[in-house]
Coordinates of C-alpha atoms in Angstrom, one line a residue:
Y1 CA 0.0 0.0 0.0
E2 CA 2.8 2.4 0.9
T3 CA 4.5 1.7 -2.4
L4 CA 1.4 2.5 -4.4
L5 CA 0.9 5.7 -2.4
I6 CA 4.4 6.8 -3.2
K7 CA 3.9 6.0 -6.9
D8 CA 0.7 8.1 -7.0
I9 CA 2.5 11.0 -5.4
I10 CA 5.3 10.8 -7.9
D11 CA 2.8 10.6 -10.8
V12 CA 1.0 13.7 -9.6
I13 CA 4.3 15.7 -9.2
W14 CA 5.5 14.5 -12.5
K15 CA 2.4 15.6 -14.3
R16 CA 2.6 19.0 -12.8
L17 CA 6.3 19.5 -13.5
H18 CA 6.2 18.0 -17.0
P19 CA 3.1 18.9 -19.0
T20 CA 2.2 16.7 -22.0
S21 CA 4.8 17.2 -24.7
F22 CA 4.0 18.5 -28.1
T23 CA 5.4 18.2 -31.5
S24 CA 8.7 20.0 -31.7
V25 CA 8.4 23.5 -33.2
E26 CA 12.0 24.4 -33.1
N27 CA 12.3 24.2 -36.9
S28 CA 9.3 26.3 -37.6
V29 CA 10.0 29.3 -39.8
G30 CA 8.6 32.8 -39.9
L31 CA 7.4 32.8 -36.2
D32 CA 9.6 35.5 -34.8
S33 CA 7.5 38.5 -35.8
S34 CA 4.3 36.7 -34.8
M35 CA 5.7 35.7 -31.4
N36 CA 6.8 39.3 -30.7
S37 CA 3.2 40.4 -31.3
I38 CA 1.8 37.6 -29.2
D39 CA 4.2 38.4 -26.3
L40 CA 2.9 42.0 -26.2
L41 CA -0.7 40.7 -26.0
L42 CA 0.2 38.2 -23.3
G43 CA 1.7 40.8 -21.0
A44 CA 4.2 38.8 -19.0
G45 CA 4.4 39.7 -15.4
V46 CA 1.0 41.5 -15.3
D47 CA -1.4 40.1 -12.8
D48 CA -4.7 40.7 -14.6
V49 CA -6.7 37.9 -16.4
R50 CA -6.3 38.1 -20.2
F51 CA -8.1 36.5 -23.1
I52 CA -6.0 36.5 -26.3
G53 CA -7.4 35.4 -29.7
I54 CA -5.4 34.1 -32.7
W55 CA -7.5 34.0 -35.8
G56 CA -6.9 33.3 -39.5
M57 CA -7.5 30.7 -42.2
G58 CA -6.9 27.0 -41.8
G59 CA -3.3 25.8 -42.2
I60 CA -1.8 29.2 -41.6
G61 CA 0.0 28.4 -38.4
K62 CA -2.4 29.3 -35.5
T63 CA -1.9 26.0 -33.7
T64 CA 1.8 26.2 -34.2
I65 CA 1.9 29.6 -32.5
A66 CA -0.2 28.3 -29.7
R67 CA 2.1 25.4 -29.1
V68 CA 5.1 27.7 -29.0
V69 CA 3.4 29.9 -26.5
R70 CA 2.7 27.0 -24.2
E71 CA 6.3 25.6 -24.4
R72 CA 7.7 29.1 -23.6
I73 CA 5.5 30.3 -20.8
S74 CA 3.8 27.3 -19.2
P75 CA 6.4 27.1 -16.3
E76 CA 5.0 30.5 -15.1
F77 CA 1.6 29.0 -14.3
E78 CA 0.2 26.6 -11.7
F79 CA -1.6 24.6 -14.5
S80 CA -1.1 24.5 -18.2
I81 CA -4.0 23.0 -20.3
F82 CA -4.0 22.7 -24.1
L83 CA -7.2 21.5 -25.6
E84 CA -6.4 20.7 -29.3
N85 CA -9.0 20.4 -32.1
V86 CA -11.9 21.6 -29.9
K87 CA -14.3 21.5 -32.9
D88 CA -13.5 17.9 -33.8
N89 CA -13.6 16.7 -30.2
V90 CA -16.9 18.4 -29.5
Q91 CA -18.4 16.9 -32.6
K92 CA -17.2 13.4 -31.7
R93 CA -17.6 13.3 -28.0
G94 CA -19.6 16.4 -27.0
L95 CA -18.8 19.6 -25.2
I96 CA -18.9 17.8 -21.8
S97 CA -15.8 15.8 -22.8
Q98 CA -13.8 19.0 -23.1
Q99 CA -15.1 20.2 -19.7
R100 CA -14.1 16.9 -18.2
E101 CA -10.6 17.2 -19.7
I102 CA -10.1 20.6 -18.0
L103 CA -11.4 19.4 -14.7
S104 CA -9.3 16.2 -14.8
R105 CA -6.1 18.2 -15.5
I106 CA -6.8 20.4 -12.5
S107 CA -8.0 17.8 -10.0
M108 CA -5.8 15.0 -11.3
K109 CA -8.7 12.6 -11.3
T110 CA -11.8 11.8 -13.3
I111 CA -14.8 14.0 -12.5
D112 CA -18.3 13.0 -13.6
I113 CA -20.5 15.8 -14.9
F114 CA -23.8 15.3 -16.6
D115 CA -24.6 18.6 -18.4
V116 CA -22.6 21.6 -19.7
H117 CA -24.0 24.0 -17.0
E118 CA -22.8 21.8 -14.2
G119 CA -19.4 21.5 -16.0
S120 CA -19.0 25.3 -16.4
T121 CA -19.9 25.8 -12.7
M122 CA -17.2 23.3 -11.6
I123 CA -14.6 24.8 -13.9
R124 CA -15.2 28.2 -12.4
R125 CA -15.1 26.8 -8.8
L126 CA -11.8 24.9 -9.4
L127 CA -10.0 27.7 -11.4
H128 CA -11.2 30.7 -9.5
H129 CA -8.1 31.0 -7.3
K130 CA -5.5 29.4 -9.6
K131 CA -3.1 30.9 -12.1
V132 CA -3.9 29.0 -15.3
L133 CA -2.7 28.9 -18.9
L134 CA -5.7 27.6 -20.9
I135 CA -5.3 27.1 -24.6
L136 CA -8.5 26.4 -26.7
D137 CA -7.4 25.3 -30.2
D138 CA -9.8 25.5 -33.3
V139 CA -12.8 27.0 -31.6
T140 CA -15.8 27.4 -34.1
D141 CA -18.8 28.0 -31.9
S142 CA -19.7 30.5 -29.2
D143 CA -20.8 27.7 -26.9
H144 CA -17.2 26.4 -26.9
L145 CA -16.1 29.7 -25.2
D146 CA -19.2 30.2 -23.0
Y147 CA -18.9 26.7 -21.4
L148 CA -15.1 26.2 -21.4
A149 CA -13.8 29.7 -20.5
G150 CA -16.9 31.9 -19.8
K151 CA -15.5 35.0 -18.2
Q152 CA -12.4 36.5 -16.7
E153 CA -13.9 36.0 -13.2
W154 CA -13.6 32.3 -13.7
F155 CA -9.8 32.4 -13.5
G156 CA -7.2 33.4 -10.8
S157 CA -5.0 36.4 -11.0
G158 CA -2.4 36.3 -13.8
S159 CA -4.2 33.6 -15.8
R160 CA -4.1 33.6 -19.6
V161 CA -6.7 32.1 -22.0
L162 CA -5.5 31.7 -25.6
I163 CA -8.0 30.9 -28.3
T164 CA -7.3 29.9 -31.9
T165 CA -10.1 30.2 -34.4
R166 CA -10.9 30.8 -38.1
N167 CA -13.7 33.2 -37.2
E168 CA -12.8 36.6 -35.7
H169 CA -16.5 37.3 -35.1
L170 CA -16.5 34.6 -32.3
L171 CA -13.7 36.5 -30.5
I172 CA -15.6 39.8 -30.9
E173 CA -18.8 38.2 -29.5
H174 CA -16.9 36.9 -26.5
G175 CA -15.4 40.3 -25.8
V176 CA -11.8 39.2 -26.7
K177 CA -10.2 42.6 -27.3
R178 CA -6.6 41.3 -27.7
R179 CA -6.6 39.6 -31.1
F180 CA -3.8 38.6 -33.4
H181 CA -4.5 37.9 -37.1
T182 CA -2.2 35.3 -38.6
T183 CA -1.4 36.3 -42.2
L184 CA 0.3 34.7 -45.1
K185 CA 4.1 34.3 -44.6
K186 CA 6.2 35.1 -47.6
N187 CA 9.8 34.8 -46.3
Y188 CA 10.6 31.2 -46.9
I189 CA 13.6 32.0 -49.1
E190 CA 15.0 28.5 -48.8
L191 CA 12.3 27.0 -51.1
S192 CA 12.1 27.1 -54.8
S193 CA 10.3 30.2 -56.1
C194 CA 7.8 28.0 -57.9
V195 CA 6.9 26.1 -54.7
V196 CA 6.6 29.4 -52.7
S197 CA 4.4 30.8 -55.4
Y198 CA 2.1 27.8 -55.3
A199 CA 1.9 27.7 -51.5
D200 CA 1.7 31.5 -51.4
G201 CA 2.8 31.6 -47.8
L202 CA 0.6 28.9 -46.3
P203 CA 2.7 27.1 -43.7
L204 CA 0.6 23.9 -44.1
A205 CA 1.2 23.9 -47.8
L206 CA 4.9 24.5 -47.3
K207 CA 5.0 21.5 -44.9
V208 CA 3.3 19.2 -47.3
L209 CA 5.3 20.3 -50.3
G210 CA 8.5 20.5 -48.4
S211 CA 8.1 17.0 -47.2
F212 CA 7.5 15.8 -50.8
L213 CA 10.6 17.6 -52.2
R214 CA 12.9 17.0 -49.2
E215 CA 16.2 15.4 -50.1
R216 CA 15.4 15.2 -53.8
H217 CA 18.1 16.4 -56.1
V218 CA 17.4 19.8 -57.7
S219 CA 17.4 18.2 -61.1
A220 CA 14.3 16.2 -60.1
W221 CA 12.4 19.3 -58.9
N222 CA 11.2 20.3 -62.4
S223 CA 9.4 17.0 -62.9
A224 CA 8.2 17.0 -59.3
L225 CA 6.7 20.5 -59.5
G226 CA 4.3 19.3 -62.2
K227 CA 2.8 16.9 -59.6
L228 CA 2.3 19.5 -56.9
R229 CA -1.4 19.8 -57.4
G230 CA -1.8 16.0 -57.1
I231 CA -0.1 15.9 -53.7
C232 CA -2.0 18.7 -52.0
N233 CA -5.1 16.8 -50.9
I234 CA -4.0 17.3 -47.3
V235 CA -3.8 21.0 -47.8
L236 CA -7.1 21.3 -49.5
G237 CA -8.8 19.0 -47.0
T238 CA -7.7 21.3 -44.2
L239 CA -8.8 24.4 -46.0
Q240 CA -12.2 22.8 -46.7
I241 CA -13.0 22.8 -43.0
N242 CA -13.5 26.6 -43.4
Y243 CA -15.8 26.0 -46.3
D244 CA -17.9 23.4 -44.6
D245 CA -19.1 25.8 -41.9
P246 CA -21.1 28.4 -44.0
D247 CA -24.7 27.9 -45.0
D248 CA -25.9 27.0 -48.5
K249 CA -26.1 30.6 -49.8
E250 CA -22.6 31.4 -48.4
K251 CA -21.3 28.3 -50.1
K252 CA -22.7 29.4 -53.4
I253 CA -21.2 32.9 -53.0
F254 CA -17.8 31.2 -52.2
L255 CA -18.0 29.0 -55.3
D256 CA -19.0 31.8 -57.6
I257 CA -16.1 34.0 -56.4
A258 CA -13.7 31.1 -56.6
C259 CA -14.7 30.2 -60.2
F260 CA -15.6 33.6 -61.6
F261 CA -15.1 36.7 -59.4
N262 CA -11.7 36.4 -57.8
R263 CA -10.0 39.9 -57.9
E264 CA -13.2 41.6 -59.1
K265 CA -14.6 44.8 -57.6
E266 CA -16.6 44.0 -54.5
D267 CA -19.6 46.3 -55.4
R268 CA -20.2 44.7 -58.7
V269 CA -19.9 41.2 -57.3
I270 CA -22.4 42.0 -54.5
E271 CA -24.8 43.5 -57.0
I272 CA -24.7 40.4 -59.2
L273 CA -25.0 37.9 -56.4
D274 CA -27.7 39.9 -54.7
S275 CA -29.7 39.6 -57.9
C276 CA -29.4 35.8 -57.5
G277 CA -31.0 36.1 -54.0
F278 CA -27.8 35.4 -52.1
C279 CA -27.6 38.4 -49.6
A280 CA -24.0 38.8 -50.8
G281 CA -23.0 41.7 -48.5
I282 CA -23.5 39.6 -45.4
G283 CA -22.2 36.4 -47.1
I284 CA -19.0 38.0 -48.1
D285 CA -18.5 39.4 -44.6
V286 CA -18.9 35.9 -43.2
L287 CA -16.4 34.5 -45.7
I288 CA -13.9 37.2 -44.7
E289 CA -14.4 36.3 -41.0
K290 CA -13.8 32.7 -41.9
S291 CA -10.5 33.7 -43.6
L292 CA -11.7 32.3 -47.0
L293 CA -11.7 35.7 -48.6
T294 CA -10.1 39.1 -48.1
N295 CA -11.0 42.6 -49.3
S296 CA -8.1 44.8 -50.5
Y297 CA -8.8 48.2 -52.0
V298 CA -12.5 47.4 -52.7
T299 CA -11.4 44.3 -54.6
L300 CA -12.2 40.7 -53.5
W301 CA -9.1 38.5 -53.2
M302 CA -9.0 34.8 -52.7
H303 CA -5.8 32.8 -51.9
Q304 CA -4.7 30.5 -54.8
L305 CA -5.1 27.3 -52.7
V306 CA -8.5 28.4 -51.4
Q307 CA -9.6 29.1 -54.9
E308 CA -8.4 25.7 -56.0
M309 CA -10.4 24.1 -53.2
G310 CA -13.5 25.8 -54.5
C311 CA -12.8 24.6 -58.0
E312 CA -12.2 21.1 -56.8
I313 CA -15.5 21.1 -54.9
V314 CA -17.2 21.9 -58.2
N315 CA -15.3 19.2 -60.0
R316 CA -16.4 16.6 -57.5
E317 CA -20.1 17.4 -58.2
C318 CA -19.6 15.1 -61.2
L319 CA -16.2 13.7 -62.0
D320 CA -17.1 12.1 -65.3
E321 CA -19.3 14.7 -67.0
P322 CA -18.7 18.5 -66.8
G323 CA -22.2 19.1 -68.0
N324 CA -23.5 17.8 -64.7
R325 CA -21.6 20.4 -62.7
S326 CA -23.0 23.7 -61.5
R327 CA -20.2 25.9 -62.9
L328 CA -18.0 25.8 -66.1
W329 CA -14.9 27.9 -66.5
R330 CA -12.1 25.8 -68.0
H331 CA -11.9 26.0 -71.8
E332 CA -11.8 22.3 -72.6
E333 CA -14.7 21.4 -70.3
T334 CA -16.8 24.3 -71.6
K335 CA -15.9 23.3 -75.1
H336 CA -17.0 19.8 -74.4
V337 CA -20.4 20.8 -73.0
L338 CA -21.2 23.5 -75.6
S339 CA -20.0 21.8 -78.7
K340 CA -20.6 18.1 -78.1
N341 CA -24.1 18.5 -76.6
T342 CA -23.8 14.9 -75.4
V343 CA -25.5 15.2 -72.0
R344 CA -29.2 14.4 -72.1
G345 CA -32.1 13.5 -69.8
L346 CA -33.5 15.2 -66.7
L347 CA -30.1 15.8 -65.1
G348 CA -27.9 16.8 -68.1
T349 CA -27.0 20.4 -68.5
D350 CA -29.9 21.4 -66.2
A351 CA -27.3 21.4 -63.5
V352 CA -25.3 24.2 -65.1
E353 CA -25.8 27.6 -63.3
S354 CA -22.8 29.6 -64.6
I355 CA -20.5 29.6 -67.6
T356 CA -17.5 31.7 -68.5
T357 CA -14.9 31.5 -71.2
D358 CA -11.5 33.1 -71.6
K359 CA -11.7 36.3 -73.6
T360 CA -8.2 35.6 -75.0
G361 CA -8.8 31.9 -75.7
P362 CA -9.3 30.2 -79.0
V363 CA -12.7 30.4 -80.9
L364 CA -15.2 27.9 -79.6
H365 CA -17.8 26.4 -81.9
A366 CA -21.0 25.7 -79.9
N367 CA -24.2 23.8 -80.7
A368 CA -27.0 26.3 -80.0
K369 CA -29.3 23.5 -78.8
C370 CA -27.1 22.8 -75.8
F371 CA -28.6 26.0 -74.2
S372 CA -32.1 24.6 -74.4
R373 CA -31.5 22.4 -71.3
M374 CA -29.8 25.0 -69.2
K375 CA -32.9 26.1 -67.3
K376 CA -31.0 27.2 -64.2
L377 CA -28.4 29.3 -66.0
R378 CA -28.0 32.6 -64.1
L379 CA -24.5 33.8 -65.1
L380 CA -23.3 33.6 -68.7
N381 CA -20.0 35.2 -69.8
L382 CA -18.9 34.1 -73.3
A383 CA -16.3 35.4 -75.8
N384 CA -15.2 34.0 -79.1
V385 CA -18.1 31.6 -79.2
N386 CA -19.7 30.9 -82.6
L387 CA -23.0 28.9 -83.1
S388 CA -23.6 26.1 -85.5
N389 CA -27.2 27.1 -85.9
D390 CA -29.7 29.7 -84.7
L391 CA -30.1 30.3 -81.0
E392 CA -33.6 29.2 -80.0
Y393 CA -33.4 29.4 -76.2
L394 CA -31.7 31.3 -73.4
S395 CA -32.6 30.8 -69.7
D396 CA -35.0 33.3 -68.3
N397 CA -33.1 32.8 -65.0
L398 CA -30.1 34.8 -66.3
R399 CA -28.9 37.7 -64.1
S400 CA -25.8 38.6 -66.0
L401 CA -25.6 38.1 -69.8
E402 CA -22.2 38.9 -71.3
W403 CA -21.5 37.6 -74.8
A404 CA -18.8 39.5 -76.7
G405 CA -19.4 38.9 -80.4
Y406 CA -22.8 37.5 -79.9
P407 CA -23.3 35.8 -83.3
S408 CA -27.1 35.9 -83.9
K409 CA -29.1 38.7 -85.4
Y410 CA -31.8 38.5 -82.7
F411 CA -32.5 37.3 -79.3
P412 CA -34.5 34.0 -78.9
S413 CA -38.2 34.8 -79.5
H414 CA -39.4 33.7 -76.1
F415 CA -36.4 35.1 -74.1
N416 CA -37.8 37.0 -71.1
P417 CA -35.1 37.3 -68.4
E418 CA -37.2 39.2 -65.9
N419 CA -34.4 39.2 -63.3
L420 CA -31.6 40.3 -65.7
L421 CA -29.2 42.9 -64.1
E422 CA -26.8 43.5 -66.9
L423 CA -26.7 42.9 -70.7
N424 CA -23.3 43.2 -72.2
M425 CA -22.9 42.3 -75.9
C426 CA -20.1 44.4 -77.3
H427 CA -19.1 43.6 -80.9
S428 CA -22.3 41.6 -81.4
H429 CA -24.1 40.8 -84.7
I430 CA -27.5 41.8 -83.3
E431 CA -29.7 43.9 -85.5
S432 CA -32.6 44.7 -83.2
F433 CA -34.1 43.9 -79.9
W434 CA -37.4 42.2 -79.3
T435 CA -40.7 43.8 -80.4
G436 CA -43.0 45.3 -77.8
V437 CA -42.3 46.0 -74.1
K438 CA -40.5 43.5 -71.9
L439 CA -40.7 44.1 -68.2
L440 CA -37.1 43.9 -66.9
Y441 CA -37.3 45.8 -63.7
N442 CA -33.8 44.8 -62.5
L443 CA -32.0 45.7 -65.6
K444 CA -29.4 48.4 -64.9
I445 CA -26.8 48.1 -67.7
I446 CA -27.1 47.8 -71.5
K447 CA -23.8 47.7 -73.3
L448 CA -23.8 47.0 -77.1
S449 CA -20.7 49.0 -78.1
H450 CA -19.5 48.4 -81.7
S451 CA -22.5 46.3 -82.6
L452 CA -22.2 47.4 -86.2
N453 CA -25.5 46.0 -87.4
L454 CA -27.7 47.4 -84.6
V455 CA -30.4 49.8 -86.1
N456 CA -32.7 50.6 -83.2
T457 CA -33.1 50.3 -79.4
P458 CA -35.8 48.5 -77.4
D459 CA -38.8 50.3 -75.8
F460 CA -37.3 51.5 -72.5
R461 CA -40.6 51.6 -70.6
G462 CA -39.9 48.1 -69.3
F463 CA -36.5 49.1 -67.8
P464 CA -37.4 51.8 -65.2
N465 CA -34.1 51.2 -63.3
L466 CA -31.7 51.4 -66.3
E467 CA -28.6 53.4 -65.3
Y468 CA -26.2 52.8 -68.2
L469 CA -26.8 52.8 -71.9
I470 CA -23.6 52.3 -73.8
L471 CA -23.9 52.2 -77.6
E472 CA -20.6 53.6 -78.7
G473 CA -19.6 52.7 -82.3
C474 CA -23.1 51.4 -83.3
I475 CA -22.6 53.1 -86.7
R476 CA -26.0 51.9 -88.2
L477 CA -28.1 53.0 -85.3
Y478 CA -30.8 55.3 -86.6
K479 CA -33.4 55.4 -83.8
V480 CA -33.2 55.7 -80.1
D481 CA -36.6 54.9 -78.7
P482 CA -38.2 58.1 -77.3
S483 CA -39.1 56.2 -74.1
L484 CA -35.5 56.8 -73.0
G485 CA -36.6 60.2 -71.9
M486 CA -38.9 58.6 -69.3
L487 CA -36.0 57.0 -67.4
E488 CA -35.4 58.7 -64.1
R489 CA -32.3 56.7 -63.0
I490 CA -30.2 56.9 -66.2
T491 CA -26.8 58.3 -65.3
Q492 CA -24.7 57.6 -68.4
I493 CA -25.4 57.5 -72.1
N494 CA -22.6 56.9 -74.6
L495 CA -23.4 57.3 -78.3
K496 CA -19.9 58.2 -79.4
D497 CA -19.2 57.5 -83.1
C498 CA -22.9 56.9 -83.9
K499 CA -23.3 58.5 -87.3
K500 CA -27.0 59.5 -87.1
D501 CA -29.0 61.9 -85.0
C502 CA -31.4 59.2 -83.7
G503 CA -33.7 61.9 -82.3
L504 CA -31.9 61.9 -79.0
T505 CA -31.8 65.7 -78.5
N506 CA -35.5 66.1 -78.2
T507 CA -35.9 62.8 -76.3
L508 CA -33.6 64.0 -73.5
K509 CA -34.7 67.6 -73.4
N510 CA -34.6 68.9 -69.8
H511 CA -33.8 65.4 -68.5
S512 CA -31.2 64.6 -65.8
V513 CA -28.1 63.0 -67.3
H514 CA -24.7 62.7 -65.7
M515 CA -22.7 62.3 -68.8
L516 CA -23.5 62.4 -72.5
K517 CA -20.7 61.7 -74.9
R518 CA -21.6 63.6 -78.0
Y519 CA -21.8 62.4 -81.6
E520 CA -18.3 63.5 -82.7
N521 CA -19.0 63.0 -86.4
A522 CA -22.7 64.1 -86.6
P523 CA -22.9 67.5 -88.4
S524 CA -26.5 68.0 -87.2
I525 CA -25.5 68.2 -83.5
K526 CA -23.0 70.6 -81.9
V527 CA -22.2 71.8 -78.4
L528 CA -23.5 75.3 -77.6
S529 CA -23.6 77.5 -74.6
H530 CA -26.2 77.2 -71.9
N531 CA -28.2 80.1 -73.5
Y532 CA -29.4 77.9 -76.2
I533 CA -32.2 75.3 -76.1
S534 CA -32.3 71.6 -75.4
K535 CA -30.5 71.7 -72.0
L536 CA -29.4 68.5 -70.4
C537 CA -29.0 68.9 -66.6
I538 CA -27.9 66.9 -63.6
R539 CA -29.5 67.8 -60.3
N540 CA -30.5 71.2 -61.5
Y541 CA -27.2 72.4 -62.8
I542 CA -26.2 72.6 -66.5
C543 CA -24.0 69.7 -67.5
L544 CA -24.1 69.9 -71.3
V545 CA -26.2 71.8 -73.9
L546 CA -27.1 70.4 -77.3
S547 CA -28.9 72.0 -80.2
H548 CA -29.6 71.4 -83.9
E549 CA -28.0 73.9 -86.3

């Protein structure tokens, strides 16, 4: 009995003096600047209780920093507790399991608790007078913080609670004012420039790629670099954890940005995605909080590996047939779907929601009939696409229709895209719009610049929210429908290089127009002073004055 008692005493002392060891971080790179910032937040020697948050995208080194912090400062505390992968452990064993872990580390014995409220009460009771270092790694839910580290009053003087998360908003909600944002590291000069470019500063990517290339001769790197995308499933898998959290609309926003809108102006992206019913402003904020997206100078920016993850998610919707995926953007896959027209049946191209082609890519010859099964198509951005026959159908679900060089003379006869936001068909072969009035209340932009065969415009009464009408270089245009003068939101009209009068002067008499680029080659129109007739004004001050000679 005495021997067993001595052994128990030794075990308790050993556990207190030698906390659980962690993976060595001595070879980690790029941590010096981060640790300097963390040290300032920790405030060594100060007796207050501090909550410190470390947030950033998956794989970027938050857990590594937390481990370094523990190894460096744990001797200063009575107890040091590191709860790793809180999200995964809560999903597998429940939040009570994490509470029991904390309690057992403090009491050195197993404590039975039966609900989270009892657990939080016991944690507070045991830690109230103890100086503790508590690290909660990969926190994804406010309940994790509420029931594991509720308030500063739970902890004894000098305690520190360190939280790592992908979501800064969780830290803000919990009142964590001391927050450190882990950003992309770009100072790994030891690695090949190609590897660094591909990893783009993600430590997790560098770890996977570095392991793959380690001890290989430099002459073998060129062939190895071609395989990088095939060995990064570990990286993509870790990053996908961020993606798995948002709701369905946020996932669609994420995939649209990954496939089509990376490095686009945020305002335009929000407007287009809002027209799809996605509440894009809030959704983009959530993606930024999840570190899946950043906003730099009003431009949305997505890390290369995060973008590849999004593209891979779309690929996995159907590995064998691109026509059964929601989004098409690669030339060969788009060519396959548009030209072969091989997918049939109820599924088929009915799955396709968005298509884009490379404006600088080769000419693509499409079968016009393939569009007849794309009922869900909402974003279409084509260039250098010719049709083998007349276009009989386009989806009424379209929000954005961009088709540079549109090859048909007319729109499909039954085309009625009532939710269309922008129509951009520069250099098209179109001759005229539909007859009669179509009610397109959401339409804000019409661009048909350099459509050399266009002879007239549509009736504008169905477009009360039109803001931009760009018809520059439409040299055969002879008539602008007089209903243009009824539009109250129009802010820009461009008829530069149109050769004819089109009756525009009388149409816009006394109407508010922000900018009118005059007909430079039309002898019947000239700019005069404000003493003459046919004034065009903006918010009650003279902007431009036109008059017939």
